Coordinates of C-alpha atoms in Angstrom, one line a residue:
M139 CA 16.9 110.0 5.4
S140 CA 20.8 110.2 6.0
T141 CA 22.5 113.2 6.3
L142 CA 26.0 113.3 4.3
R143 CA 29.2 115.5 5.8
L144 CA 30.9 116.5 2.4
H145 CA 33.9 117.7 5.1
G146 CA 36.8 120.0 4.3
G147 CA 36.6 121.5 1.6
R148 CA 37.3 125.1 -0.3
V149 CA 33.9 126.0 -1.2
F150 CA 33.4 128.8 -2.9
D151 CA 29.5 131.0 -3.7
P152 CA 29.5 133.7 -4.5
Q153 CA 25.4 134.2 -4.0
H154 CA 27.1 134.3 0.2
G155 CA 29.7 136.1 -1.0
I156 CA 32.2 133.2 -0.1
D157 CA 35.5 133.3 -1.8
G158 CA 37.9 130.4 -0.3
K159 CA 36.7 129.5 2.5
R160 CA 37.1 125.7 4.1
A161 CA 33.5 124.7 5.1
D162 CA 31.4 121.7 5.8
L163 CA 27.9 121.5 4.4
Y164 CA 25.6 118.9 4.8
I165 CA 22.9 117.0 2.9
R166 CA 19.6 115.2 3.7
D167 CA 16.4 114.8 1.6
G168 CA 17.8 116.8 -2.0
R169 CA 18.3 120.0 0.1
I170 CA 21.5 121.8 1.3
I171 CA 21.1 121.8 5.5
D172 CA 22.5 123.6 8.2
E173 CA 24.7 121.5 10.3
P174 CA 23.4 120.0 12.8
P175 CA 22.4 121.4 16.2
G176 CA 24.1 117.2 18.2
S177 CA 24.1 115.2 15.9
P178 CA 27.4 113.3 13.6
A179 CA 26.2 113.0 9.9
E180 CA 26.0 109.5 9.4
R181 CA 28.1 109.3 5.8
E182 CA 30.1 111.5 5.0
I183 CA 33.3 112.3 2.9
D184 CA 36.7 113.9 2.9
V185 CA 37.2 116.5 0.2
G186 CA 39.6 118.5 2.2
G187 CA 41.8 121.2 -0.3
M188 CA 39.2 119.9 -2.5
V189 CA 37.5 123.3 -4.4
V190 CA 33.7 123.5 -4.4
M191 CA 30.9 125.3 -6.1
A192 CA 27.4 125.0 -6.8
G193 CA 26.5 122.7 -9.6
G194 CA 27.0 124.7 -13.4
I195 CA 24.1 126.1 -14.8
D196 CA 23.6 127.1 -19.3
M197 CA 21.9 129.2 -19.7
H198 CA 21.9 129.2 -23.5
S199 CA 23.0 126.2 -25.3
H200 CA 20.5 124.2 -28.3
I201 CA 20.2 121.0 -26.4
G202 CA 15.8 120.9 -27.7
G203 CA 13.8 121.7 -30.6
G204 CA 13.8 120.9 -34.3
K205 CA 16.6 122.7 -35.5
V206 CA 19.4 120.6 -33.1
N207 CA 17.8 117.7 -34.1
L208 CA 18.2 118.7 -38.2
A209 CA 21.4 119.3 -37.0
R210 CA 22.1 115.9 -35.4
M211 CA 21.2 113.8 -38.7
L212 CA 22.8 117.1 -40.8
L213 CA 26.6 115.1 -40.1
P214 CA 25.8 111.7 -40.1
E215 CA 29.8 111.4 -39.6
D216 CA 29.8 113.6 -36.3
H217 CA 28.4 110.3 -34.8
R218 CA 29.8 108.0 -36.4
D219 CA 33.1 108.9 -35.4
R220 CA 32.9 110.0 -31.6
P221 CA 32.8 107.8 -29.5
G222 CA 30.1 106.6 -28.3
P223 CA 29.8 105.6 -24.0
A224 CA 32.5 106.6 -21.9
G225 CA 30.7 103.9 -18.7
P226 CA 29.2 101.3 -18.3
L227 CA 26.2 103.6 -16.8
E228 CA 25.6 105.1 -20.0
L229 CA 23.8 104.7 -22.8
A230 CA 24.8 104.6 -26.9
S231 CA 24.5 108.0 -27.5
C232 CA 27.6 110.1 -29.2
G233 CA 27.7 112.8 -31.2
G234 CA 31.0 115.7 -30.7
C235 CA 29.5 119.0 -32.4
T236 CA 26.1 118.0 -31.6
P237 CA 25.4 114.7 -28.9
G238 CA 22.3 112.8 -29.0
T239 CA 19.6 113.2 -25.8
L240 CA 22.2 110.7 -23.9
A241 CA 25.6 112.7 -24.0
T242 CA 24.5 116.0 -24.0
G243 CA 23.0 114.4 -19.9
Y244 CA 26.4 112.5 -19.8
R245 CA 29.2 114.9 -20.8
Y246 CA 27.2 118.1 -18.4
A247 CA 27.2 116.1 -15.7
Q248 CA 31.1 115.4 -15.9
M249 CA 31.7 118.6 -16.1
G250 CA 29.7 119.4 -12.7
Y251 CA 26.2 121.4 -15.3
T252 CA 23.8 120.1 -13.7
A253 CA 21.2 121.9 -15.7
A254 CA 20.8 123.6 -18.9
F255 CA 19.1 126.4 -20.7
E256 CA 17.5 126.2 -24.4
P257 CA 17.0 128.6 -25.6
A258 CA 14.9 128.8 -29.5
M259 CA 12.1 126.8 -28.4
M260 CA 9.2 128.0 -30.7
A261 CA 5.6 127.3 -29.7
S262 CA 4.7 125.3 -32.3
N263 CA 7.5 123.0 -31.7
A264 CA 7.4 122.9 -28.0
R265 CA 7.0 119.8 -27.3
Q266 CA 9.3 117.5 -29.6
T267 CA 12.3 120.6 -27.3
H268 CA 10.7 118.9 -24.0
F269 CA 10.5 115.8 -25.1
E270 CA 14.3 116.0 -25.9
M271 CA 14.9 117.8 -23.0
G272 CA 12.9 115.5 -21.2
D273 CA 14.7 112.4 -22.4
T274 CA 17.8 114.0 -22.0
P275 CA 18.8 112.9 -18.4
I276 CA 21.1 114.3 -15.1
I277 CA 20.7 117.8 -15.9
D278 CA 17.5 120.4 -15.1
H279 CA 16.8 121.9 -18.6
G280 CA 14.1 124.5 -19.5
A281 CA 13.3 127.3 -22.7
Y282 CA 13.4 130.8 -24.0
V283 CA 9.8 130.9 -26.4
M284 CA 10.3 132.8 -30.0
L285 CA 8.3 135.8 -30.3
G286 CA 8.6 138.0 -32.4
N287 CA 8.8 137.1 -35.4
D288 CA 5.3 135.0 -35.3
E289 CA 2.5 136.4 -37.6
L290 CA -0.3 137.5 -35.2
F291 CA 2.3 138.9 -32.7
L292 CA 3.3 141.7 -35.6
R293 CA -0.5 141.7 -36.6
M294 CA -1.4 142.9 -33.5
L295 CA 1.7 146.1 -33.4
A296 CA 1.4 146.8 -36.7
E297 CA -2.5 147.1 -36.3
G298 CA -2.1 149.5 -32.6
T299 CA -4.3 146.5 -31.0
D300 CA -4.4 147.5 -27.4
F301 CA -0.9 147.0 -25.9
E302 CA -2.7 144.9 -22.5
R303 CA -3.9 142.0 -25.6
I304 CA -0.2 141.5 -26.5
R305 CA 1.2 141.3 -23.0
D306 CA -1.1 138.5 -22.3
Y307 CA -0.7 137.5 -25.8
V308 CA 3.2 137.2 -24.8
G309 CA 1.2 135.5 -21.5
W310 CA -0.3 132.8 -22.8
T311 CA 2.3 131.4 -25.1
I312 CA 4.8 131.2 -22.3
N313 CA 2.3 129.8 -20.0
A314 CA 0.7 127.5 -23.1
S315 CA 4.9 126.4 -24.1
K316 CA 5.3 125.9 -20.6
A317 CA 8.6 128.8 -21.2
L318 CA 11.0 129.8 -19.4
G319 CA 10.6 133.3 -20.9
V320 CA 11.2 134.4 -23.8
K321 CA 13.7 134.6 -26.6
V322 CA 13.8 137.8 -29.9
V323 CA 15.7 136.5 -32.9
N324 CA 16.9 139.6 -35.5
P325 CA 13.3 141.4 -33.5
G326 CA 10.9 140.8 -36.8
G327 CA 13.9 139.4 -39.2
I328 CA 13.2 137.0 -39.5
S329 CA 9.7 137.3 -41.2
A330 CA 11.0 140.2 -42.8
F331 CA 13.2 137.2 -45.0
K332 CA 9.7 135.5 -45.8
F333 CA 9.0 139.5 -47.3
N334 CA 12.1 138.8 -49.7
Q335 CA 14.1 141.5 -47.0
R336 CA 17.1 140.9 -47.2
K337 CA 18.4 143.2 -44.3
L338 CA 17.0 145.0 -41.1
D339 CA 18.4 147.5 -39.0
V340 CA 16.9 148.4 -35.1
D341 CA 15.4 151.1 -37.0
G342 CA 13.8 150.0 -40.1
H343 CA 11.0 149.1 -41.3
H344 CA 9.8 145.8 -42.0
E345 CA 8.7 146.4 -45.4
H346 CA 5.0 144.4 -45.0
Y347 CA 4.1 145.6 -41.7
R348 CA 6.6 148.7 -41.4
I349 CA 7.4 148.1 -37.8
S350 CA 10.9 148.1 -36.5
P351 CA 12.6 145.8 -34.4
R352 CA 12.9 149.2 -31.7
D353 CA 9.0 148.6 -31.9
V354 CA 9.8 144.9 -31.3
L355 CA 12.4 145.3 -28.6
R356 CA 10.5 147.5 -26.7
T357 CA 7.6 145.3 -26.4
L358 CA 8.0 142.1 -25.5
G359 CA 10.2 144.0 -23.1
R360 CA 8.0 145.6 -22.0
A361 CA 5.1 142.2 -21.0
L362 CA 8.4 140.4 -19.6
I363 CA 8.7 143.3 -16.8
E364 CA 4.3 144.3 -16.5
L365 CA 4.1 139.7 -16.1
R366 CA 7.0 139.4 -13.4
V367 CA 8.6 136.6 -15.3
P368 CA 11.8 137.2 -13.8
H369 CA 14.2 136.2 -16.9
P370 CA 14.8 139.6 -19.4
L371 CA 14.0 139.6 -22.4
H372 CA 16.7 137.6 -23.8
I373 CA 17.5 139.4 -26.8
H374 CA 19.2 137.9 -30.2
A375 CA 20.7 141.6 -31.5
S376 CA 20.0 142.9 -35.9
N377 CA 22.9 141.7 -37.9
L378 CA 24.6 138.9 -36.2
G379 CA 27.7 138.3 -37.8
V380 CA 28.0 141.9 -40.0
P381 CA 30.8 144.1 -40.0
G382 CA 29.8 146.7 -38.9
N383 CA 27.3 145.6 -35.9
I384 CA 28.4 147.5 -33.1
E385 CA 25.9 150.0 -33.9
S386 CA 23.0 147.4 -34.2
T387 CA 23.7 145.7 -30.7
L388 CA 24.2 149.7 -29.4
A389 CA 21.4 150.7 -31.0
T390 CA 19.0 147.4 -29.3
I391 CA 20.4 148.7 -25.8
D392 CA 19.0 152.2 -25.9
A393 CA 16.6 150.7 -28.2
L394 CA 15.7 149.1 -24.4
E395 CA 15.3 152.3 -22.4
G396 CA 17.1 151.2 -20.0
L397 CA 14.4 148.1 -19.4
P398 CA 15.7 144.4 -18.4
G399 CA 17.7 142.6 -21.2
H400 CA 20.1 139.4 -21.8
L401 CA 22.4 140.2 -25.1
T402 CA 23.2 137.0 -26.6
H403 CA 26.6 135.7 -28.1
I404 CA 27.4 139.1 -27.1
Q405 CA 30.5 138.1 -29.5
F406 CA 29.0 137.8 -33.2
H407 CA 26.8 140.8 -32.6
S408 CA 31.0 142.8 -31.3
Y409 CA 32.7 143.5 -34.4
G410 CA 32.9 147.0 -36.7
A411 CA 34.0 147.4 -39.6
D412 CA 38.0 149.3 -39.8
G413 CA 40.9 148.2 -40.8
P414 CA 41.7 147.1 -44.7
R415 CA 40.2 143.6 -43.7
K416 CA 36.8 146.4 -43.1
F417 CA 36.9 143.6 -40.0
S418 CA 38.1 144.5 -36.7
S419 CA 36.7 144.5 -32.8
A420 CA 34.7 146.5 -31.4
A421 CA 34.6 144.4 -28.1
L422 CA 35.9 147.8 -26.3
R423 CA 31.7 149.7 -27.5
V424 CA 29.9 146.9 -26.0
T425 CA 32.1 146.6 -22.8
E426 CA 31.5 150.1 -21.9
A427 CA 28.1 150.0 -22.4
V428 CA 27.3 147.2 -20.4
N429 CA 28.8 148.1 -17.4
A430 CA 27.8 151.9 -18.2
N431 CA 24.4 149.9 -18.0
P432 CA 23.2 148.0 -15.0
N433 CA 20.4 146.9 -16.9
I434 CA 21.6 144.7 -19.3
S435 CA 23.3 140.9 -18.6
I436 CA 25.2 139.0 -21.4
D437 CA 26.4 135.2 -22.8
V438 CA 29.2 135.6 -24.4
G439 CA 28.7 132.8 -27.6
Q440 CA 33.4 132.6 -27.3
I441 CA 34.0 130.3 -31.4
I442 CA 36.1 127.6 -30.5
F443 CA 38.3 126.3 -33.0
G444 CA 37.7 123.4 -35.5
Q445 CA 34.2 121.3 -36.1
T446 CA 31.1 122.4 -35.5
V447 CA 27.3 123.1 -37.0
T448 CA 25.7 126.7 -37.0
A449 CA 21.8 126.0 -35.9
S450 CA 20.0 128.7 -35.3
G451 CA 16.2 130.5 -35.7
D452 CA 17.5 133.6 -37.6
T453 CA 17.2 132.8 -41.2
M454 CA 18.6 135.6 -43.0
M455 CA 22.2 135.7 -41.7
Q456 CA 21.8 131.4 -42.1
V457 CA 21.2 131.8 -46.3
K458 CA 23.9 134.2 -46.6
N459 CA 26.2 131.8 -43.7
A460 CA 25.4 128.7 -46.4
D461 CA 28.3 129.9 -48.9
F462 CA 30.2 129.2 -45.9
A463 CA 29.4 126.1 -44.7
Q464 CA 32.2 123.2 -44.3
P465 CA 31.3 120.5 -45.4
R466 CA 29.2 121.9 -48.1
K467 CA 25.6 120.4 -46.9
W468 CA 22.7 123.0 -45.3
I469 CA 19.2 123.3 -43.9
G470 CA 16.5 125.8 -44.0
A471 CA 12.7 125.8 -42.3
D472 CA 10.4 127.1 -41.0
I473 CA 7.4 125.8 -39.2
E474 CA 3.7 127.7 -39.1
C475 CA 5.1 130.6 -40.4
D476 CA 6.0 130.9 -35.9
A477 CA 9.8 131.4 -36.7
G478 CA 12.1 129.4 -38.6
C479 CA 15.7 128.1 -38.4
G480 CA 18.9 126.9 -40.6
V481 CA 21.8 124.7 -40.7
V482 CA 24.7 125.5 -41.6
P483 CA 28.3 122.9 -40.1
F484 CA 31.9 125.3 -40.4
R485 CA 34.5 124.4 -39.3
Y486 CA 36.6 127.4 -37.7
R487 CA 40.1 127.9 -38.3
E488 CA 42.8 130.0 -36.6
Q489 CA 44.5 131.0 -39.7
S490 CA 41.5 132.0 -41.2
Y491 CA 41.8 136.0 -39.4
V492 CA 38.1 136.4 -39.5
N493 CA 37.8 133.3 -37.5
A494 CA 40.9 133.9 -35.2
L495 CA 39.7 137.9 -34.6
Q496 CA 36.0 135.9 -33.6
W497 CA 37.9 134.5 -30.6
A498 CA 40.1 137.6 -30.0
I499 CA 36.4 139.3 -29.1
G500 CA 34.9 137.4 -27.0
L501 CA 38.2 136.8 -24.5
E502 CA 38.1 140.9 -24.4
V503 CA 34.6 140.4 -23.6
F504 CA 35.1 138.6 -20.9
L505 CA 38.2 140.2 -19.9
T506 CA 37.3 143.5 -20.2
V507 CA 33.3 143.2 -18.8
R508 CA 33.7 145.0 -15.0
N509 CA 30.9 143.5 -12.7
P510 CA 30.8 139.2 -13.7
W511 CA 27.0 139.4 -12.7
Q512 CA 26.2 140.6 -15.7
V513 CA 28.0 138.2 -18.3
T514 CA 28.1 134.2 -18.3
L515 CA 29.8 131.9 -19.5
T516 CA 28.7 130.3 -23.5
T517 CA 29.8 129.3 -26.7
D518 CA 26.3 129.9 -27.6
H519 CA 26.8 125.8 -28.1
P520 CA 27.2 124.5 -31.6
N521 CA 26.9 127.4 -32.9
G522 CA 31.0 128.6 -31.4
G523 CA 31.6 125.6 -30.3
P524 CA 30.6 122.5 -28.5
F525 CA 29.9 123.3 -24.8
T526 CA 32.3 120.7 -24.1
S527 CA 34.8 123.2 -24.6
Y528 CA 34.1 125.2 -21.8
P529 CA 37.4 124.0 -19.4
H530 CA 39.2 124.7 -22.1
L531 CA 38.0 128.5 -22.2
I532 CA 37.8 128.9 -18.3
R533 CA 41.6 128.0 -18.7
L534 CA 42.3 130.6 -21.1
L535 CA 40.1 133.3 -19.1
M536 CA 42.2 132.6 -15.8
D537 CA 45.4 132.1 -17.4
K538 CA 47.1 134.5 -19.4
S539 CA 50.2 132.7 -19.9
F540 CA 48.6 130.2 -21.4
R541 CA 46.1 133.1 -23.6
D542 CA 49.3 133.8 -24.7
E543 CA 50.0 130.8 -26.2
Q544 CA 47.1 130.4 -27.6
L545 CA 47.1 133.9 -29.8
A546 CA 50.7 133.0 -30.9
R547 CA 49.6 130.0 -32.6
L548 CA 46.8 132.4 -34.7
H549 CA 46.4 134.1 -38.0
P550 CA 49.8 137.0 -37.2
E551 CA 47.4 139.6 -37.9
V552 CA 45.3 139.0 -35.2
A553 CA 47.4 139.7 -32.4
A554 CA 48.1 143.2 -34.1
N555 CA 44.6 144.2 -34.4
C556 CA 43.2 144.0 -31.5
A557 CA 43.4 144.9 -27.8
L558 CA 43.7 141.2 -25.8
P559 CA 48.4 141.4 -26.2
D560 CA 47.7 144.1 -23.3
I561 CA 44.5 142.3 -21.5
R562 CA 46.0 141.0 -18.6
R563 CA 43.1 140.5 -15.9
E564 CA 42.9 136.8 -15.3
L565 CA 39.5 135.6 -13.6
S566 CA 39.8 134.0 -9.9
L567 CA 38.0 131.0 -9.3
Y568 CA 34.8 133.2 -7.1
E569 CA 34.3 134.8 -11.1
I570 CA 33.8 131.8 -12.6
A571 CA 31.8 130.8 -9.9
V572 CA 28.8 133.9 -10.7
L573 CA 29.7 133.3 -15.0
T574 CA 28.9 129.6 -14.4
R575 CA 26.7 128.8 -11.6
A576 CA 25.4 131.9 -9.4
G577 CA 25.1 134.4 -12.0
P578 CA 23.0 132.4 -14.0
A579 CA 20.8 131.1 -11.3
R580 CA 19.9 134.9 -10.3
L581 CA 19.6 136.0 -14.6
L582 CA 16.7 132.6 -14.5
G583 CA 15.3 133.8 -11.8
L584 CA 16.2 129.8 -10.0
R585 CA 16.4 130.4 -6.3
D586 CA 17.2 127.3 -5.2
R587 CA 19.9 127.2 -7.9
G588 CA 23.8 128.2 -7.6
H589 CA 24.8 128.6 -4.5
L590 CA 25.5 126.4 -2.1
G591 CA 23.0 127.8 1.5
A592 CA 20.9 126.3 3.0
G593 CA 17.0 125.2 1.3
A594 CA 20.0 124.5 -2.1
A595 CA 18.9 122.4 -4.2
A596 CA 21.7 119.2 -3.2
N597 CA 24.1 120.2 -6.9
I598 CA 26.9 120.1 -5.9
A599 CA 30.4 119.9 -8.6
I600 CA 34.1 118.9 -6.7
Y601 CA 37.4 120.2 -8.2
R602 CA 40.4 118.9 -7.2
E603 CA 43.2 121.4 -8.0
D604 CA 45.3 121.9 -10.3
A605 CA 47.2 124.6 -12.4
N606 CA 45.8 123.0 -15.2
R607 CA 42.4 125.0 -14.8
E608 CA 41.4 123.3 -18.0
T609 CA 42.4 119.5 -16.4
M610 CA 40.7 120.6 -13.4
F611 CA 37.2 121.9 -14.4
S612 CA 37.6 118.6 -16.9
A613 CA 36.1 115.8 -14.5
P614 CA 34.9 117.1 -11.9
E615 CA 35.5 114.3 -8.4
Y616 CA 32.4 114.1 -6.9
V617 CA 29.3 116.0 -8.7
F618 CA 25.8 116.0 -7.1
K619 CA 22.5 116.0 -8.5
D620 CA 19.7 117.0 -5.6
G621 CA 21.7 114.9 -3.8
T622 CA 22.9 112.1 -5.6
L623 CA 26.1 111.8 -7.3
V624 CA 26.0 111.1 -10.8
A625 CA 29.8 111.3 -11.5
R626 CA 32.8 110.6 -10.0
A627 CA 36.2 111.1 -10.7
G628 CA 35.0 111.4 -14.3
Q629 CA 32.7 108.7 -14.6
I630 CA 29.2 108.5 -15.1
V631 CA 27.8 106.4 -11.5
A632 CA 23.9 107.4 -11.7
A633 CA 22.1 108.8 -14.6
P634 CA 18.2 109.7 -12.9
A635 CA 16.0 112.6 -15.1
G636 CA 16.0 116.3 -14.9
G637 CA 13.2 117.6 -13.9
T638 CA 11.6 120.6 -16.6
H639 CA 12.3 124.8 -14.7
F640 CA 10.1 126.9 -16.0
V641 CA 6.7 129.4 -15.3
E642 CA 3.4 130.3 -15.6
P643 CA 2.3 134.2 -15.6
E644 CA -1.4 135.4 -14.7
Y645 CA -3.4 137.3 -17.8
D646 CA -6.1 137.9 -18.5
T647 CA -7.4 134.4 -20.4
G648 CA -10.6 136.8 -22.6
I649 CA -7.0 136.7 -25.1
E650 CA -7.7 132.6 -26.2
K651 CA -11.2 134.0 -27.7
T652 CA -8.5 136.2 -30.1
L653 CA -6.1 133.5 -30.7
R654 CA -8.0 130.7 -31.3
K655 CA -9.4 132.6 -34.4
Y656 CA -6.3 132.8 -35.8
S657 CA -5.9 129.5 -35.3
D658 CA -8.8 128.3 -36.6
Q659 CA -8.4 130.1 -39.8
H660 CA -4.1 130.0 -40.4
L661 CA -3.4 127.0 -38.0
A662 CA -2.9 122.9 -38.6
L663 CA -2.6 122.7 -35.4
D664 CA -6.5 123.0 -33.2
F665 CA -6.1 124.9 -31.0
G666 CA -7.5 122.5 -28.4
N667 CA -4.5 121.3 -27.7
A668 CA -1.8 123.9 -28.4
A669 CA -1.4 124.3 -24.6
I670 CA 0.6 121.1 -22.4
G671 CA -0.9 120.8 -19.8
H672 CA 1.8 120.0 -16.1
D673 CA 0.8 115.8 -16.9
E674 CA 1.9 115.8 -19.4
L675 CA 4.9 118.1 -19.6
C676 CA 6.0 115.4 -16.6
S677 CA 5.5 112.7 -19.2
C678 CA 8.0 114.4 -21.2
C679 CA 10.3 114.4 -18.7
R680 CA 10.6 111.3 -18.1
G681 CA 8.8 111.7 -14.9
G682 CA 11.5 114.1 -14.0
R683 CA 10.3 117.0 -11.1
L684 CA 8.8 120.1 -12.8
L685 CA 9.8 122.6 -11.0
P686 CA 7.5 125.9 -11.4
A687 CA 10.3 129.7 -10.6
A688 CA 7.4 132.4 -9.1
C689 CA 6.5 135.5 -10.5
D690 CA 8.5 137.2 -9.4
P691 CA 12.0 139.2 -10.7
L692 CA 14.8 139.2 -8.5
Q693 CA 16.5 142.6 -7.8
R694 CA 19.6 143.5 -10.0
Q695 CA 22.9 143.4 -8.1
D696 CA 26.3 145.7 -8.9
G697 CA 27.9 142.3 -6.6
A698 CA 29.0 139.6 -4.4

């Protein structure tokens, strides 16, 4: 294969401490290589003065699985009214709140993203999830399997089953579903809802199993450590969206007892109950806890004003949210008592005090976490807003004057009741590269992603400098995926199949006897068909490469 030289760009590579240094990159066989000694590159692209970063990585975006398809079907008007293909190589696909699989891949690549991860795959629905992600072109993908509300796990925990057997069940589930990690949603709360509970605090008890969310968190967090899974337990904490839920969030951090944990869409868990409206920002209390606990990482789940659809495994909360559906329709579903989901359309409004404060809370979190390696950029697509709004969000984080202009348009009481007007921080390009590239790669254990060192996958986004950062990040001049040019100035020029990231932790296969017995007695799926093999996974992702990650957790680092 010939060597391609990208000449003269300003490189931002936080993994190697490179902050805007002018440098050349060399690509061969889909990888970044050191400068070849004594032989010029056969091809060269002059990117002088442009900003060069690794391809973007979205570590929390609902792009596959049952509830995503339900969301697409619930809003046919979103697909009917949104434009379809934007270029000659794009196949028909559309939608804005929850784009179709094809449009999802195209839109990510057009922004310079080369990977996205589904955060809520049910084990019983893993095949559909992998099929949908595999139908998403260009970008690599993977998923976190949901545990902590499934019937067998809760039975084992309630009966005092040896921890080692529960750990092996977790290991088997990750292997069988070909997951990259484990997600827990409202620990124990989805199950408790089925027993007519409508709330479950971190130290409350499940009406039927008499276990607490604290028990679930500690058990799953410890299991992942012993299984050597790189990504920490991915936690959707208790009491999402409830005023005063800051106490649950802090209790969740405490429940981990120093174990690594990733708290997802933290904006929805950073609410106080102060003031005449009994709804206030607790963002500074959250970030104080994050700053004090290096074992904790977060993504934000920033809300973006406009129409979207919320799709969550948290049935308990989504049933409450159904009263606020816009338009007035919603879906609730469950499969095999494995978990659940609720799909509720929603419109975030600038003149709503609650929505405007949610917007401010998310930005406060981004701007007050001291260590950028502990926070990643998300909107919890589509729950807070579509992923296509990331360029707008980046501008908000990098440009205080623009941020202040937006704040002035909101409900008049918000500015007086939040810390955002006084926060002067503007994130740098280096910090944006951490939040959107290097940080997610490190948290997921993807050693050859998120950076531009020799041996890394040649996933590269090259942006023309523009003082308007939204314009700059909307349409990179060049996007390379595994060394292939896939987007040029916002147009798709190639659409290769993406690969699948997953882990395969070791476990005692003796647990399969217990799992087979449970399956034969309670489940519809034949246990012999439960596990997804390598050949089937490759078929699911249209021949895309299998990308197993090593089960060897990376050491957490404090910064550059």
